[in-house]
mmCIF file of C-alpha atoms in Angstrom:
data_model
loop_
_atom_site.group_PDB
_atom_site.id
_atom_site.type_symbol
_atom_site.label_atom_id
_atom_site.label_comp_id
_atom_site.label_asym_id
_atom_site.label_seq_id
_atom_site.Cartn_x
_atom_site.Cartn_y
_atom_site.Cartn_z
ATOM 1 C CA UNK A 826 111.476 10.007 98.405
ATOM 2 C CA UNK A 827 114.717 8.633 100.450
ATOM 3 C CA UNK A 828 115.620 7.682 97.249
ATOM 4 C CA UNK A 829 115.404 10.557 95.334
ATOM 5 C CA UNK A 830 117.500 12.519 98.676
ATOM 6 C CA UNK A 831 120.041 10.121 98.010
ATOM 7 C CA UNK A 832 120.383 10.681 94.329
ATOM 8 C CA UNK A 833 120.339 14.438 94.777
ATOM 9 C CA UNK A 834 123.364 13.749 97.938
ATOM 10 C CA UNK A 835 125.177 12.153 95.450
ATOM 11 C CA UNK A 836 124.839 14.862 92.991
ATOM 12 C CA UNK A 837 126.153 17.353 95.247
ATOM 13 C CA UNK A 838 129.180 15.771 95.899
ATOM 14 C CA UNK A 839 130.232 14.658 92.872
ATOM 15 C CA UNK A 840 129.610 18.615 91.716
ATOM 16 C CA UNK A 841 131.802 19.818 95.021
ATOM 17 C CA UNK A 842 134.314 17.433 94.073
ATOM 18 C CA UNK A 843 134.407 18.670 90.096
ATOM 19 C CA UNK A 844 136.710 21.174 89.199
ATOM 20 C CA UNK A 845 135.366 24.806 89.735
ATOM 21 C CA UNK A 846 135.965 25.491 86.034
ATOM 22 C CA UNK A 847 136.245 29.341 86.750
ATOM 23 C CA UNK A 848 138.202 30.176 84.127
ATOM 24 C CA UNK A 849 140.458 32.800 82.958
ATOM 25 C CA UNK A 850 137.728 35.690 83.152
ATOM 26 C CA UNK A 851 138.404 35.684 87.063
ATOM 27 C CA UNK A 852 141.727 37.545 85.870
ATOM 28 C CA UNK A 853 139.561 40.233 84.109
ATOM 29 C CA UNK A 854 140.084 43.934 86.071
ATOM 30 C CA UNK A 855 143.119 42.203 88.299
ATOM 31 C CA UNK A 856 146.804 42.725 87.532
ATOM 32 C CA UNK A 857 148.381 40.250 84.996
ATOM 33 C CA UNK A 858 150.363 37.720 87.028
ATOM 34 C CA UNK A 859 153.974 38.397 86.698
ATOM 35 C CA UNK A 860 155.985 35.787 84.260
ATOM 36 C CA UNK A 861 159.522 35.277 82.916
ATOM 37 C CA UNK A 862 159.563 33.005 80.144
ATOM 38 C CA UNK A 863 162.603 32.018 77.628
ATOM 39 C CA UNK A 864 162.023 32.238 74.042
ATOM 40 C CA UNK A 865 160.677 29.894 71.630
ATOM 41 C CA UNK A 866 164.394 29.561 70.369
ATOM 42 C CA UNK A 867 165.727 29.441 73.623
ATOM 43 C CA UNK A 868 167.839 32.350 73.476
ATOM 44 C CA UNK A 869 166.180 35.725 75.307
ATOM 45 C CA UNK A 870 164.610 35.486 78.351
ATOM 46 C CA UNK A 871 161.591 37.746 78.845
ATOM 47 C CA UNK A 872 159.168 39.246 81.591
ATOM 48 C CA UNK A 873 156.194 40.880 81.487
ATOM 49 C CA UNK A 874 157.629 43.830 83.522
ATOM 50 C CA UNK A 875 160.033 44.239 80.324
ATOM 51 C CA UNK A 876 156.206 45.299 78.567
ATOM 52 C CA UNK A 877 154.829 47.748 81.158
ATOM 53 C CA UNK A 878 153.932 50.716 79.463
ATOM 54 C CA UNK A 879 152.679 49.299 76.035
ATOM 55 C CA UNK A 880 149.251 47.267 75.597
ATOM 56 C CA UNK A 881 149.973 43.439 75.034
ATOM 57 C CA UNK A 882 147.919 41.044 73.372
ATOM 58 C CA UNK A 883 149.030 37.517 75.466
ATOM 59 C CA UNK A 884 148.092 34.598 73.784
ATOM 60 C CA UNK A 885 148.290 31.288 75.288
ATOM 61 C CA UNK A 886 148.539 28.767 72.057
ATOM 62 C CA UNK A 887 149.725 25.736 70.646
ATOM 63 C CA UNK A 888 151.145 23.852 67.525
ATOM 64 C CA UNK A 889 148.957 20.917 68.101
ATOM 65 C CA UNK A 890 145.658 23.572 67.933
ATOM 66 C CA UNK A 891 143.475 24.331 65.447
ATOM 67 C CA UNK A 892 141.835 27.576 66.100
ATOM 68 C CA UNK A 893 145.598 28.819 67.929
ATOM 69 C CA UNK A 894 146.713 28.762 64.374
ATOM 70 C CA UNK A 895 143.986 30.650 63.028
ATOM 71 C CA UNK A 896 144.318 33.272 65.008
ATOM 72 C CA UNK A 897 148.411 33.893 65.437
ATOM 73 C CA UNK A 898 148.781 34.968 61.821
ATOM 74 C CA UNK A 899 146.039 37.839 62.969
ATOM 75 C CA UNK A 900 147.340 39.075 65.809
ATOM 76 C CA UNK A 901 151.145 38.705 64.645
ATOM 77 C CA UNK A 902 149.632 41.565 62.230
ATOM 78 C CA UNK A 903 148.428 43.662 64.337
ATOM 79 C CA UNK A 904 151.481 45.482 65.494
ATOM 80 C CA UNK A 905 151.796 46.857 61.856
ATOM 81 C CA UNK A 906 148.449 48.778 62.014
ATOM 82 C CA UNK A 907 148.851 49.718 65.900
ATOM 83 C CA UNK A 908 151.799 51.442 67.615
ATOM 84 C CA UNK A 909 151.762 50.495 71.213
ATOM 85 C CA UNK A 910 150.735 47.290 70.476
ATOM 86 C CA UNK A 911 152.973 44.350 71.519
ATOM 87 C CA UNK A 912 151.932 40.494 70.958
ATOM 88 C CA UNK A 913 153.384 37.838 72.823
ATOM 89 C CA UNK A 914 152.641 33.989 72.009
ATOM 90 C CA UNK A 915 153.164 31.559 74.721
ATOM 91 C CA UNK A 916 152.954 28.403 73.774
ATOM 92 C CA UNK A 917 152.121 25.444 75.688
ATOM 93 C CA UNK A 918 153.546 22.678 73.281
ATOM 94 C CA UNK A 919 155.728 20.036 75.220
ATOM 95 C CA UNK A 920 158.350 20.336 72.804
ATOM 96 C CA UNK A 921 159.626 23.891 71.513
ATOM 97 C CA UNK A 922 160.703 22.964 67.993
ATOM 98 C CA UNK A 923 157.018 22.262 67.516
ATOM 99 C CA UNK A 924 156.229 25.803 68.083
ATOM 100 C CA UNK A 925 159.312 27.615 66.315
ATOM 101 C CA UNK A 926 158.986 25.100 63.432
ATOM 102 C CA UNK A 927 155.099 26.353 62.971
ATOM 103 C CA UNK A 928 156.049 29.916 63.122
ATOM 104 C CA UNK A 929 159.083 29.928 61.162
ATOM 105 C CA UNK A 930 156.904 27.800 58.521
ATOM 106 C CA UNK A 931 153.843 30.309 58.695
ATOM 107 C CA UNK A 932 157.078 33.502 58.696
ATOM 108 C CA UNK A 933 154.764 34.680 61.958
ATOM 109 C CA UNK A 934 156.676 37.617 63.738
ATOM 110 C CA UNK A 935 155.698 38.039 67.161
ATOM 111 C CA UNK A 936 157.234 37.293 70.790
ATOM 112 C CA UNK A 937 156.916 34.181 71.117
ATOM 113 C CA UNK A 938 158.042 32.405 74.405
ATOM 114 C CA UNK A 939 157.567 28.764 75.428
ATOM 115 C CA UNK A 940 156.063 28.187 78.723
ATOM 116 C CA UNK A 941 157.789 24.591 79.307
ATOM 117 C CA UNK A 942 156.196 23.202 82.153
ATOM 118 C CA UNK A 943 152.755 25.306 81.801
ATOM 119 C CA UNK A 944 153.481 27.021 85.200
ATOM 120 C CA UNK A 945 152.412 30.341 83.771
ATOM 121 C CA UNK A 946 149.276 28.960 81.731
ATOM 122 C CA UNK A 947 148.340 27.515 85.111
ATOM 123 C CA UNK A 948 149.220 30.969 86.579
ATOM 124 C CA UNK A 949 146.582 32.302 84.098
ATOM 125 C CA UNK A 950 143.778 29.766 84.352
ATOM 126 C CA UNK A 951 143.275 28.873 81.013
ATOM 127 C CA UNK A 952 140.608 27.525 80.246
ATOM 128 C CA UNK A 953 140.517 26.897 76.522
ATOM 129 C CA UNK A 954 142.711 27.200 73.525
ATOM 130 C CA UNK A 955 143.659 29.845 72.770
ATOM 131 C CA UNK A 956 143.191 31.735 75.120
ATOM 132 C CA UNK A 957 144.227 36.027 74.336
ATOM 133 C CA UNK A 958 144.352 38.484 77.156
ATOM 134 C CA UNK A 959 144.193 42.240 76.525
ATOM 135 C CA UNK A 960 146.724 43.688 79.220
ATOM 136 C CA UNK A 961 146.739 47.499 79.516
ATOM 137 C CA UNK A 962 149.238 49.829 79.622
ATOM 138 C CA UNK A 963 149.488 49.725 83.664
ATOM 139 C CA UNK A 964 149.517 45.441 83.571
ATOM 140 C CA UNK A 965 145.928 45.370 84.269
ATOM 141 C CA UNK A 966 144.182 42.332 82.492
ATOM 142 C CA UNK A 967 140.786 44.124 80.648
ATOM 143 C CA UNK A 968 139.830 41.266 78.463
ATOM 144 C CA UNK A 969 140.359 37.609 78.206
ATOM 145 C CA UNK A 970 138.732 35.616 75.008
ATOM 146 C CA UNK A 971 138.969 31.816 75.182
ATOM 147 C CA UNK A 972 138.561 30.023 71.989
ATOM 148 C CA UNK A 973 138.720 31.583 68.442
ATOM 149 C CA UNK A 974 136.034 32.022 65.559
ATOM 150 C CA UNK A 975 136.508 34.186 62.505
ATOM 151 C CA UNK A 976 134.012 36.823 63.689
ATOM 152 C CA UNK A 977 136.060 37.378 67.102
ATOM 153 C CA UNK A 978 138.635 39.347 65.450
ATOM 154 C CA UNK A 979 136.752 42.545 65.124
ATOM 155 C CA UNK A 980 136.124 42.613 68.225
ATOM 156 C CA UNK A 981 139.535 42.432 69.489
ATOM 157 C CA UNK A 982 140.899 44.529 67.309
ATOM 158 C CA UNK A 983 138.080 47.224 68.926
ATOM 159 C CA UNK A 984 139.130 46.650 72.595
ATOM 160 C CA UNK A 985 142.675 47.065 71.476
ATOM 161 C CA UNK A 986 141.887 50.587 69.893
ATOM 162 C CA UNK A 987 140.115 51.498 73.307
ATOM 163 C CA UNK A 988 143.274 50.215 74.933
ATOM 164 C CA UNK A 989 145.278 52.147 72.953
ATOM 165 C CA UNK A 990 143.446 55.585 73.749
ATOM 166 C CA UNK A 991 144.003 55.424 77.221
ATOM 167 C CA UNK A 992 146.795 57.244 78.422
ATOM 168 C CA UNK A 993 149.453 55.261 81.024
ATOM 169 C CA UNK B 1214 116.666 -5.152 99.363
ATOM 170 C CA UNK B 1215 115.526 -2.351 96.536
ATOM 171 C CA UNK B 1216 116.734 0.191 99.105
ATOM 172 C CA UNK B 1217 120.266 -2.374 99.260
ATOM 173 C CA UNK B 1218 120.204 -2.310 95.685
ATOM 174 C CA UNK B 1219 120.304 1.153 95.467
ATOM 175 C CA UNK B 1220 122.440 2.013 97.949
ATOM 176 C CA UNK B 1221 125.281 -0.484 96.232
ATOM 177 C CA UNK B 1222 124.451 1.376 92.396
ATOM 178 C CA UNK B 1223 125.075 4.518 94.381
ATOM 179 C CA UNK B 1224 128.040 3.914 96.026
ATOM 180 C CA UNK B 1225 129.460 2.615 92.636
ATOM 181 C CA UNK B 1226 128.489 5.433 91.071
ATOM 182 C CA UNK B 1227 130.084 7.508 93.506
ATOM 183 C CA UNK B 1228 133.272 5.808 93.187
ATOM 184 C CA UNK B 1229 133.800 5.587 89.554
ATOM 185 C CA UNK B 1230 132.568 9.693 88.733
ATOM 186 C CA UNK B 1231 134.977 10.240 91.417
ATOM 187 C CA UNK B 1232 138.109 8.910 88.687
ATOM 188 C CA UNK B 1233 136.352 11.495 86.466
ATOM 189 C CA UNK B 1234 139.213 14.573 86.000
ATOM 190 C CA UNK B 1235 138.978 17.328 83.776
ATOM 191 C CA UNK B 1236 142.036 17.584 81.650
ATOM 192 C CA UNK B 1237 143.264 21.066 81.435
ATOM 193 C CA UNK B 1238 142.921 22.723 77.922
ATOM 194 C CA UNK B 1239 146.435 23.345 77.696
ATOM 195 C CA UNK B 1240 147.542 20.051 78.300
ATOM 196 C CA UNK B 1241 145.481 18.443 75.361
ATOM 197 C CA UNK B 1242 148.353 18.281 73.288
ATOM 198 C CA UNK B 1243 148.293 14.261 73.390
ATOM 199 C CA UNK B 1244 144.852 14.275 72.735
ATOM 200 C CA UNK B 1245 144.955 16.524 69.705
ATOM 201 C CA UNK B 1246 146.984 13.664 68.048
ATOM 202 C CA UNK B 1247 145.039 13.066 64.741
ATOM 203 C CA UNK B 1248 146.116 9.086 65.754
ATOM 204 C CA UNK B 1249 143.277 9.322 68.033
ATOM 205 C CA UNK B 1250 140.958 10.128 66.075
ATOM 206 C CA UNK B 1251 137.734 7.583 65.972
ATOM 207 C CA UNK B 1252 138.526 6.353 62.504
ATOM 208 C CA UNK B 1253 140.999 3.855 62.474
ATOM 209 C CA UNK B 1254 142.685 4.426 59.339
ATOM 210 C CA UNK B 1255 143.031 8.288 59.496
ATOM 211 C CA UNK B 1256 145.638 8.535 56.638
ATOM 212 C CA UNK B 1257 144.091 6.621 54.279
ATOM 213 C CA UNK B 1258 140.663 8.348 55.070
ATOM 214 C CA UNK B 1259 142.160 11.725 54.678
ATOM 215 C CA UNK B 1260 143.680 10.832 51.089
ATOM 216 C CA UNK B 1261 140.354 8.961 49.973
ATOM 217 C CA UNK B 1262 138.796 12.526 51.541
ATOM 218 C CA UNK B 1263 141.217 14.667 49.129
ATOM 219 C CA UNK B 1264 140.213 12.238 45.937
ATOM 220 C CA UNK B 1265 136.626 12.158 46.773
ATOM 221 C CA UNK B 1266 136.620 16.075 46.731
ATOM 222 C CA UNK B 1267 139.100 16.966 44.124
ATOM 223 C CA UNK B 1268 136.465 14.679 41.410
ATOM 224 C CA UNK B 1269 132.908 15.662 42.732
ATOM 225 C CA UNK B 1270 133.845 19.284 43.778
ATOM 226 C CA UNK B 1271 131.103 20.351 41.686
ATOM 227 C CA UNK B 1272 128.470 18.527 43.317
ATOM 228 C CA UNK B 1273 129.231 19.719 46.910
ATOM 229 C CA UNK B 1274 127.817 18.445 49.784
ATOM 230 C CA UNK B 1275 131.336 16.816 51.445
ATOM 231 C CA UNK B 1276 133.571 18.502 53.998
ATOM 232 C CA UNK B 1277 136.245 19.234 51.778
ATOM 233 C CA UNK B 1278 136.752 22.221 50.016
ATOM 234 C CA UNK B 1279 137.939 23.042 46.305
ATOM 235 C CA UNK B 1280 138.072 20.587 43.045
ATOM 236 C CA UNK B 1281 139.097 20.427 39.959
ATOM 237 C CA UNK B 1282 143.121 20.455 40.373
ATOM 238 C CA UNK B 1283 143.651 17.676 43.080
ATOM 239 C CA UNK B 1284 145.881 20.416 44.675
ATOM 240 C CA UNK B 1285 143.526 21.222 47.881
ATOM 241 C CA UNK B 1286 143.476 19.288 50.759
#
C-alpha cells in the first residue's frame, strides 16, 4: 500500500511539473493578441490593428510542415470567393528564404509575415502545426483549428461565411 | 531493503522524467529534417520507393502513388 502512495506521489508531480498543454483554444472568445510582424521579404512591416475591420484567417505555418502546405494553397484562395476576407501566413521557419522560396514556388498570394524569433506564435499558444485562427471583424479570436486534414476545409470555409455576416 | 529498493527506482525515476520537455510545435523545424528520419539511408530509400511504385503500380498495396510513367514521386 505505501508503495502504491508512493508511485501515485510520484505521478503527481511529474504531471504538475509537465507542461499544461492548454493550447491555443484558451484564445477562443478573447481578443487576438496584438502583433507587428515584417514581411516574409522583409520589406513591409505589418500589425494586426492595420486588419481591424475585416475577418482574418491567421495561420501559424511552416516550410518544413507537411499539413501547413496543404492547407496555404486553400486558404490563399479564399479571398477570391470572399470579400472581407484577409489571410495572413506567419511563418515560424528559422530562416525566411525558406518560407518566401515555398510560396513564390507554389505562386501562393497571401500576407505572409515571418515571425523570427516565434515571440508571437508563443503569444498565441500554438499548439500544433498549423495552427488557423478565425479573428472577427472587432479582433475577437472565434475559432482556432490546430492541425490540418482534407475534410477540415469545409468547415472553415462555414465559420468564415458566419464571420462574414456579422456586421462590425 | 525492498522498500530501499524502491525508494532508489523512484527517486531515479523522478529525476530522469524530470529532463523530459515538451518541444513546442513550432519549434520542430529541426526535427522535421527528413535526415532524421529512422531509416538510415533516406535518399536512397525514397528513389528505390519511386522505382518500386512506378513498375508494380498496378498491383497496389505500397505507399506510393501512380505508375506507369516513372514521373510520380
Amino acid at each position: 500500500m505505501r508503495t502504491l502512495l508512493r508511485v501515485l506521489a510520484l505521478a503527481a508531480a511529474v504531471a504538475a511539473g509537465a507542461p499544461a498543454g492548454a493550447g491555443d483554444r484558451t484564445l477562443v472568445g478573447r481578443s487576438a493578441p496584438p502583433f507587428s510582424l515584417s514581411t516574409v521579404d522583409g520589406g513591409k512591416t505589418l500589425s494586426l490593428a492595420d486588419l481591424k475591420g475585416q475577418v482574418v484567417a491567421l495561420d501559424f505555418w511552416a516550410s518544413w510542415c507537411a499539413p501547413c502546405k496543404r492547407l496555404l494553397p486553400h486558404l490563399a484562395g479564399l479571398p477570391a470567393s470572399y470579400r472581407g476576407l484577409q489571410v495572413v501566413g506567419v511563418s515560424v521557419d528559422d530562416d525566411r528564404n525558406d518560407a518566401a522560396e515555398f510560396l513564390r514556388r507554389n505562386r501562393i498570394r497571401i500576407i505572409a509575415l515571418h515571425d523570427a524569433d516565434k515571440q508571437v506564435a508563443e503569444r498565441y499558444d500554438v499548439s500544433g502545426m498549423p495552427s488557423m485562427l478565425l479573428i472577427d471583424r472587432k479582433g475577437t479570436v472565434r475559432s482556432v483549428h490546430a492541425g490540418y486534414t482534407a475534410d477540415d476545409m469545409e468547415e472553415i470555409e462555414a465559420q468564415i461565411q458566419a464571420l462574414l455576416r456579422e456586421q462590425s | 531493503m525492498t522498500n530501499l529498493r524502491t525508494a532508489v527506482a523512484l527517486a531515479a525515476a523522478a529525476i530522469l522524467l524530470a529532463g523530459c520537455s515538451a518541444v513546442k510545435a513550432y519549434e520542430r523545424g529541426k526535427l522535421a529534417d527528413p535526415l532524421l528520419e529512422r531509416q538510415n539511408e533516406f535518399e536512397k530509400q525514397s528513389l528505390e520507393q519511386k522505382f518500386f511504385s512506378s513498375r508494380e503500380g498496378s498491383i497496389g498495396g505500397a505507399a506510393g502513388i501512380g505508375g506507369g510513367c516513372g514521373c510520380a514521386k
